[in-house]
Short mmCIF file of C-alpha atoms in Angstrom, two decimals:
data_model
loop_
_atom_site.label_atom_id
_atom_site.label_comp_id
_atom_site.label_asym_id
_atom_site.label_seq_id
_atom_site.Cartn_x
_atom_site.Cartn_y
_atom_site.Cartn_z
CA UNK A 1 32.29 -42.60 -45.95
CA UNK A 2 32.80 -38.40 -45.19
CA UNK A 3 33.95 -37.51 -41.82
CA UNK A 4 32.42 -34.69 -40.18
CA UNK A 5 34.91 -32.61 -38.11
CA UNK A 6 33.80 -29.98 -35.48
CA UNK A 7 35.79 -27.00 -34.98
CA UNK A 8 35.89 -25.47 -31.71
CA UNK A 9 34.37 -21.84 -31.10
CA UNK A 10 38.28 -20.65 -29.93
CA UNK A 11 39.67 -22.15 -33.22
CA UNK A 12 36.94 -20.41 -35.19
CA UNK A 13 37.70 -17.07 -33.59
CA UNK A 14 41.35 -17.59 -34.08
CA UNK A 15 40.96 -18.51 -37.96
CA UNK A 16 38.83 -15.01 -38.19
CA UNK A 17 40.62 -12.41 -39.64
CA UNK A 18 41.62 -9.59 -37.08
CA UNK A 19 39.68 -6.31 -37.45
CA UNK A 20 42.19 -3.52 -37.63
CA UNK A 21 41.22 0.24 -36.72
CA UNK A 22 40.68 2.32 -39.40
CA UNK A 23 40.62 6.23 -39.11
CA UNK A 24 37.17 7.67 -39.59
CA UNK A 25 36.21 8.76 -43.31
CA UNK A 26 33.91 11.10 -42.28
CA UNK A 27 36.28 13.84 -40.94
CA UNK A 28 36.77 15.44 -44.48
CA UNK A 29 32.94 16.33 -44.45
CA UNK A 30 33.23 17.38 -40.44
CA UNK A 31 36.21 19.72 -40.74
CA UNK A 32 34.65 22.50 -42.89
CA UNK A 33 31.57 22.69 -40.37
CA UNK A 34 34.00 22.96 -37.65
CA UNK A 35 35.86 25.76 -39.44
CA UNK A 36 32.63 27.45 -39.86
CA UNK A 37 31.71 27.35 -36.35
CA UNK A 38 34.97 28.45 -34.87
CA UNK A 39 35.35 31.32 -37.38
CA UNK A 40 31.78 32.58 -37.00
CA UNK A 41 30.49 31.79 -33.70
CA UNK A 42 33.31 30.83 -31.24
CA UNK A 43 36.20 33.33 -32.18
CA UNK A 44 33.86 36.35 -32.36
CA UNK A 45 32.47 35.64 -28.81
CA UNK A 46 35.72 34.86 -27.36
CA UNK A 47 37.08 38.30 -28.80
CA UNK A 48 34.01 40.13 -27.44
CA UNK A 49 34.85 38.61 -23.94
CA UNK A 50 38.46 39.83 -24.42
CA UNK A 51 37.34 43.18 -25.42
CA UNK A 52 35.10 43.69 -22.50
CA UNK A 53 37.95 43.16 -20.07
CA UNK A 54 39.86 45.98 -21.68
CA UNK A 55 39.15 49.75 -21.83
CA UNK A 56 39.40 50.10 -25.81
CA UNK A 57 38.40 53.37 -27.50
CA UNK A 58 38.64 53.56 -31.27
CA UNK A 59 42.22 55.40 -31.93
CA UNK A 60 43.45 54.68 -28.55
CA UNK A 61 45.65 51.64 -27.28
CA UNK A 62 43.68 49.08 -25.16
CA UNK A 63 44.17 48.72 -21.63
CA UNK A 64 43.38 45.59 -19.31
CA UNK A 65 40.82 46.94 -16.81
CA UNK A 66 39.56 43.34 -15.67
CA UNK A 67 35.93 43.60 -14.60
CA UNK A 68 35.85 47.26 -14.64
CA UNK A 69 33.62 47.48 -17.35
CA UNK A 70 31.08 45.00 -15.79
CA UNK A 71 31.15 46.81 -12.40
CA UNK A 72 30.17 49.85 -14.33
CA UNK A 73 27.02 48.63 -15.43
CA UNK A 74 24.95 48.69 -12.38
CA UNK A 75 25.72 52.45 -11.70
CA UNK A 76 24.91 53.34 -15.48
CA UNK A 77 21.43 54.67 -15.16
CA UNK A 78 21.18 54.91 -18.90
CA UNK A 79 21.77 50.90 -19.03
CA UNK A 80 19.49 50.43 -16.04
CA UNK A 81 17.01 52.42 -18.08
CA UNK A 82 17.52 50.25 -21.06
CA UNK A 83 17.10 47.11 -19.49
CA UNK A 84 13.70 48.47 -18.49
CA UNK A 85 12.72 49.25 -21.95
CA UNK A 86 13.85 45.94 -23.06
CA UNK A 87 11.62 44.01 -20.64
CA UNK A 88 8.47 45.99 -21.12
CA UNK A 89 8.70 45.80 -24.70
CA UNK A 90 9.63 42.24 -24.98
CA UNK A 91 6.71 41.19 -22.70
CA UNK A 92 4.08 43.21 -24.73
CA UNK A 93 5.73 41.96 -27.91
CA UNK A 94 5.18 38.41 -27.06
CA UNK A 95 1.67 38.83 -25.28
CA UNK A 96 -0.17 40.63 -27.58
CA UNK A 97 0.74 38.68 -30.68
CA UNK A 98 0.07 35.41 -29.08
CA UNK A 99 -3.38 36.62 -28.09
CA UNK A 100 -4.26 38.22 -31.57
CA UNK A 101 -2.37 35.30 -33.46
CA UNK A 102 -4.28 32.56 -31.53
CA UNK A 103 -7.68 34.31 -32.07
CA UNK A 104 -6.77 34.78 -35.80
CA UNK A 105 -5.90 31.22 -36.11
CA UNK A 106 -9.43 30.05 -34.29
CA UNK A 107 -11.29 32.47 -36.78
CA UNK A 108 -9.30 31.27 -39.97
CA UNK A 109 -9.64 27.60 -38.97
CA UNK A 110 -13.15 27.58 -39.86
CA UNK A 111 -14.56 26.92 -43.17
CA UNK A 112 -15.79 29.95 -45.05
CA UNK A 113 -15.65 31.39 -48.49
CA UNK A 114 -12.34 33.17 -49.43
CA UNK A 115 -10.58 31.83 -46.40
CA UNK A 116 -7.29 31.07 -48.40
CA UNK A 117 -7.50 34.69 -49.80
CA UNK A 118 -7.80 36.26 -46.76
CA UNK A 119 -5.17 34.18 -45.17
CA UNK A 120 -2.70 35.51 -47.72
CA UNK A 121 -3.79 38.83 -46.83
CA UNK A 122 -3.28 38.40 -43.36
CA UNK A 123 0.41 37.19 -43.51
CA UNK A 124 1.44 39.90 -45.90
CA UNK A 125 3.01 42.09 -43.05
CA UNK A 126 5.50 39.31 -41.95
CA UNK A 127 6.90 39.26 -45.76
CA UNK A 128 8.03 43.05 -45.49
CA UNK A 129 11.33 44.24 -44.56
CA UNK A 130 11.67 45.84 -41.18
CA UNK A 131 13.12 49.05 -42.56
CA UNK A 132 10.39 49.42 -44.89
CA UNK A 133 7.90 49.01 -42.33
CA UNK A 134 9.39 51.23 -39.99
CA UNK A 135 9.38 53.98 -42.70
CA UNK A 136 5.60 53.47 -43.61
CA UNK A 137 4.80 53.49 -39.76
CA UNK A 138 6.71 56.77 -39.25
CA UNK A 139 4.48 58.47 -41.67
CA UNK A 140 1.20 57.03 -40.11
CA UNK A 141 2.55 58.07 -36.51
CA UNK A 142 2.80 61.70 -37.31
CA UNK A 143 0.89 64.15 -35.16
CA UNK A 144 -0.51 66.37 -38.25
CA UNK A 145 -0.15 64.32 -41.37
CA UNK A 146 -0.55 60.60 -40.19
CA UNK A 147 -3.57 58.47 -41.03
CA UNK A 148 -3.61 57.18 -37.77
CA UNK A 149 -4.69 60.60 -36.00
CA UNK A 150 -7.16 61.11 -38.96
CA UNK A 151 -8.92 57.80 -38.42
CA UNK A 152 -9.07 58.73 -34.65
CA UNK A 153 -10.77 62.09 -35.47
CA UNK A 154 -13.64 60.21 -37.20
CA UNK A 155 -14.65 58.90 -33.90
CA UNK A 156 -14.02 61.99 -31.84
CA UNK A 157 -10.78 60.85 -30.32
CA UNK A 158 -8.11 63.81 -30.04
CA UNK A 159 -4.92 63.45 -31.96
CA UNK A 160 -2.16 61.51 -30.44
CA UNK A 161 1.50 62.34 -30.50
CA UNK A 162 2.43 58.43 -30.64
CA UNK A 163 5.98 57.83 -30.99
CA UNK A 164 6.78 61.47 -30.24
CA UNK A 165 5.82 61.43 -26.37
CA UNK A 166 7.82 59.27 -24.04
CA UNK A 167 4.43 58.01 -22.18
CA UNK A 168 3.58 56.36 -25.52
CA UNK A 169 6.46 55.91 -27.58
CA UNK A 170 6.89 52.10 -26.36
CA UNK A 171 3.06 51.07 -26.70
CA UNK A 172 3.61 52.54 -30.36
CA UNK A 173 6.53 50.29 -31.12
CA UNK A 174 4.97 47.27 -29.83
CA UNK A 175 1.69 48.05 -32.24
CA UNK A 176 4.05 47.87 -35.07
CA UNK A 177 5.62 44.64 -33.75
CA UNK A 178 2.08 43.22 -33.18
CA UNK A 179 1.02 44.12 -36.53
CA UNK A 180 3.96 42.48 -38.03
CA UNK A 181 4.29 39.13 -36.17
CA UNK A 182 0.91 38.38 -35.36
CA UNK A 183 0.76 36.43 -38.84
CA UNK A 184 3.50 34.08 -37.55
CA UNK A 185 2.05 33.40 -34.35
CA UNK A 186 -1.35 32.55 -36.45
CA UNK A 187 0.24 30.18 -38.76
CA UNK A 188 2.10 28.18 -35.95
CA UNK A 189 -1.26 27.90 -34.14
CA UNK A 190 -2.88 27.00 -37.36
CA UNK A 191 -0.61 23.99 -37.51
CA UNK A 192 -1.84 22.91 -33.97
CA UNK A 193 -5.34 23.15 -34.69
CA UNK A 194 -5.00 21.22 -37.86
CA UNK A 195 -3.34 18.34 -35.86
CA UNK A 196 -6.12 18.10 -33.23
CA UNK A 197 -8.46 15.07 -33.68
CA UNK A 198 -12.03 15.66 -34.34
CA UNK A 199 -13.36 13.26 -31.52
CA UNK A 200 -13.03 15.59 -28.63
CA UNK A 201 -15.19 18.15 -30.61
CA UNK A 202 -17.72 15.59 -31.53
CA UNK A 203 -18.19 14.39 -27.79
CA UNK A 204 -18.24 18.09 -26.80
CA UNK A 205 -21.08 19.10 -29.24
CA UNK A 206 -23.00 15.73 -28.07
CA UNK A 207 -22.70 17.17 -24.42
CA UNK A 208 -23.83 20.40 -25.52
CA UNK A 209 -20.67 22.27 -24.63
CA UNK A 210 -20.74 26.06 -25.82
CA UNK A 211 -17.91 27.50 -28.00
CA UNK A 212 -16.15 28.97 -25.11
CA UNK A 213 -16.13 25.64 -23.01
CA UNK A 214 -14.84 23.67 -26.13
CA UNK A 215 -12.12 26.20 -26.31
CA UNK A 216 -10.91 26.65 -22.77
CA UNK A 217 -11.19 22.86 -22.25
CA UNK A 218 -10.44 21.30 -25.35
CA UNK A 219 -8.60 23.88 -27.93
CA UNK A 220 -6.26 25.58 -25.65
CA UNK A 221 -4.96 22.69 -23.82
CA UNK A 222 -4.33 20.89 -26.97
CA UNK A 223 -2.54 23.88 -28.83
CA UNK A 224 -0.57 24.76 -25.55
CA UNK A 225 2.83 23.42 -26.75
CA UNK A 226 2.53 25.28 -30.12
CA UNK A 227 1.60 28.42 -28.13
CA UNK A 228 4.94 27.87 -26.28
CA UNK A 229 7.01 27.76 -29.12
CA UNK A 230 5.61 30.71 -30.57
CA UNK A 231 6.29 32.36 -27.41
CA UNK A 232 9.84 31.27 -27.58
CA UNK A 233 10.29 32.46 -30.91
CA UNK A 234 8.63 35.89 -30.53
CA UNK A 235 10.63 36.49 -27.04
CA UNK A 236 14.29 35.98 -28.63
CA UNK A 237 13.00 37.97 -31.71
CA UNK A 238 11.49 40.91 -29.48
CA UNK A 239 14.24 41.08 -26.87
CA UNK A 240 17.01 41.87 -29.62
CA UNK A 241 14.94 43.92 -31.68
CA UNK A 242 16.78 46.80 -33.35
CA UNK A 243 15.75 47.53 -36.92
CA UNK A 244 11.96 48.47 -36.29
CA UNK A 245 13.01 50.74 -33.28
CA UNK A 246 15.93 52.30 -34.70
CA UNK A 247 14.22 53.08 -38.10
CA UNK A 248 11.10 54.94 -36.26
CA UNK A 249 12.69 56.65 -33.07
CA UNK A 250 16.36 55.68 -32.96
CA UNK A 251 15.71 55.17 -29.22
CA UNK A 252 13.85 58.55 -28.76
CA UNK A 253 12.30 60.93 -27.73
CA UNK A 254 15.64 61.07 -25.73
CA UNK A 255 16.05 57.79 -24.38
CA UNK A 256 12.45 56.89 -23.94
CA UNK A 257 12.54 53.77 -26.47
CA UNK A 258 16.07 52.90 -26.07
CA UNK A 259 16.50 49.15 -25.50
CA UNK A 260 19.78 47.48 -24.79
CA UNK A 261 20.28 46.67 -28.62
CA UNK A 262 20.07 50.23 -29.37
CA UNK A 263 22.45 51.63 -25.99
CA UNK A 264 24.83 49.05 -27.28
CA UNK A 265 24.97 50.60 -30.76
CA UNK A 266 25.36 53.81 -29.27
CA UNK A 267 28.17 52.80 -26.95
CA UNK A 268 30.19 51.10 -29.58
CA UNK A 269 29.47 52.87 -32.71
CA UNK A 270 28.77 56.51 -31.86
CA UNK A 271 30.97 56.89 -28.71
CA UNK A 272 33.42 54.51 -29.92
CA UNK A 273 33.86 52.96 -26.32
CA UNK A 274 34.40 49.43 -27.53
CA UNK A 275 35.38 47.91 -24.42
CA UNK A 276 32.51 49.29 -22.50
CA UNK A 277 30.10 48.21 -25.70
CA UNK A 278 31.45 44.54 -25.20
CA UNK A 279 30.63 44.12 -21.75
CA UNK A 280 27.14 45.39 -22.78
CA UNK A 281 27.05 42.72 -25.40
CA UNK A 282 27.94 40.13 -23.00
CA UNK A 283 25.30 40.84 -20.40
CA UNK A 284 22.98 41.28 -23.11
CA UNK A 285 23.65 37.51 -24.10
CA UNK A 286 23.69 36.30 -20.81
CA UNK A 287 20.09 38.04 -20.40
CA UNK A 288 18.64 36.33 -23.44
CA UNK A 289 20.24 33.06 -22.29
CA UNK A 290 18.21 33.21 -18.80
CA UNK A 291 14.95 34.35 -20.64
CA UNK A 292 15.40 31.20 -22.89
CA UNK A 293 16.23 28.91 -19.45
CA UNK A 294 13.35 30.59 -17.82
CA UNK A 295 10.81 29.53 -20.57
CA UNK A 296 12.12 25.97 -20.95
CA UNK A 297 12.00 25.59 -17.31
CA UNK A 298 8.33 26.11 -17.58
CA UNK A 299 8.08 23.90 -20.48
CA UNK A 300 9.61 21.02 -18.71
CA UNK A 301 7.12 21.60 -15.66
CA UNK A 302 4.53 21.87 -18.20
CA UNK A 303 5.42 18.33 -19.72
CA UNK A 304 5.90 17.09 -16.29
CA UNK A 305 2.32 17.89 -15.17
CA UNK A 306 0.78 16.61 -18.35
CA UNK A 307 2.63 13.24 -17.79
CA UNK A 308 1.56 13.15 -14.38
CA UNK A 309 -2.08 13.98 -15.08
CA UNK A 310 -1.92 10.85 -17.65
CA UNK A 311 -0.62 8.71 -15.00
#
């Protein structure tokens, strides 16, 4: 005859082996990443901030001046002009690729013969290096020998000075930026168009909606998140653009196309004023963060509106 004994929960808990604290085993994998972040990102920025608080010219000792370099910025007309050039260049370099990239995506989303080949041709500009693009467009912008003025002469338009005139230099540079990065926007929007279900289009076709109505009330709202992503990528890239502008104009004529990036380069590496150049770099970084925060704010508002409309 067997006897069944029951053990109380407290006794079972006491009988269970006690768990001992163990040192996390993943630290050997985390430490290299922390070292890279501290060495490549954190330390350079801390050192830049420290340099911005000093008057430091190459070959001379450093002198702590506090916020004097930052207080000098609002009274620097060349810096104010560079900020204006940067904003105009950024706005145009975002809006035009978004417009033409969306148009190209709608066209290439249709089914027609040779679509894949034409897509490959269309995205070739974004594969070239910026310096090579700058050199090629410099020859195309030449007032006497450039192909652009030759094409204008075929339709009776007088030759233009393009990047050699202060009034047309920034629009000309934006033309290069649009030509190079419209394919990127097209690829992003094409991904959005491929993700749209076919049911709304079938319903619109049954209701007799026109092409513009379908695009306005179905396609555009559904691809808006993709347009926002493309716009943010283009904004961050355009506001810090350097290579294209430097290769074509070097900020000229005069300072008509000098953006913050080029002015920072001139101050730090042409005038060797490291302290003031570091202050410009810090303010430039804050400007990029502010622009990104504004776009994220509007993105959150758009998500809130979409959620509210669904409710």
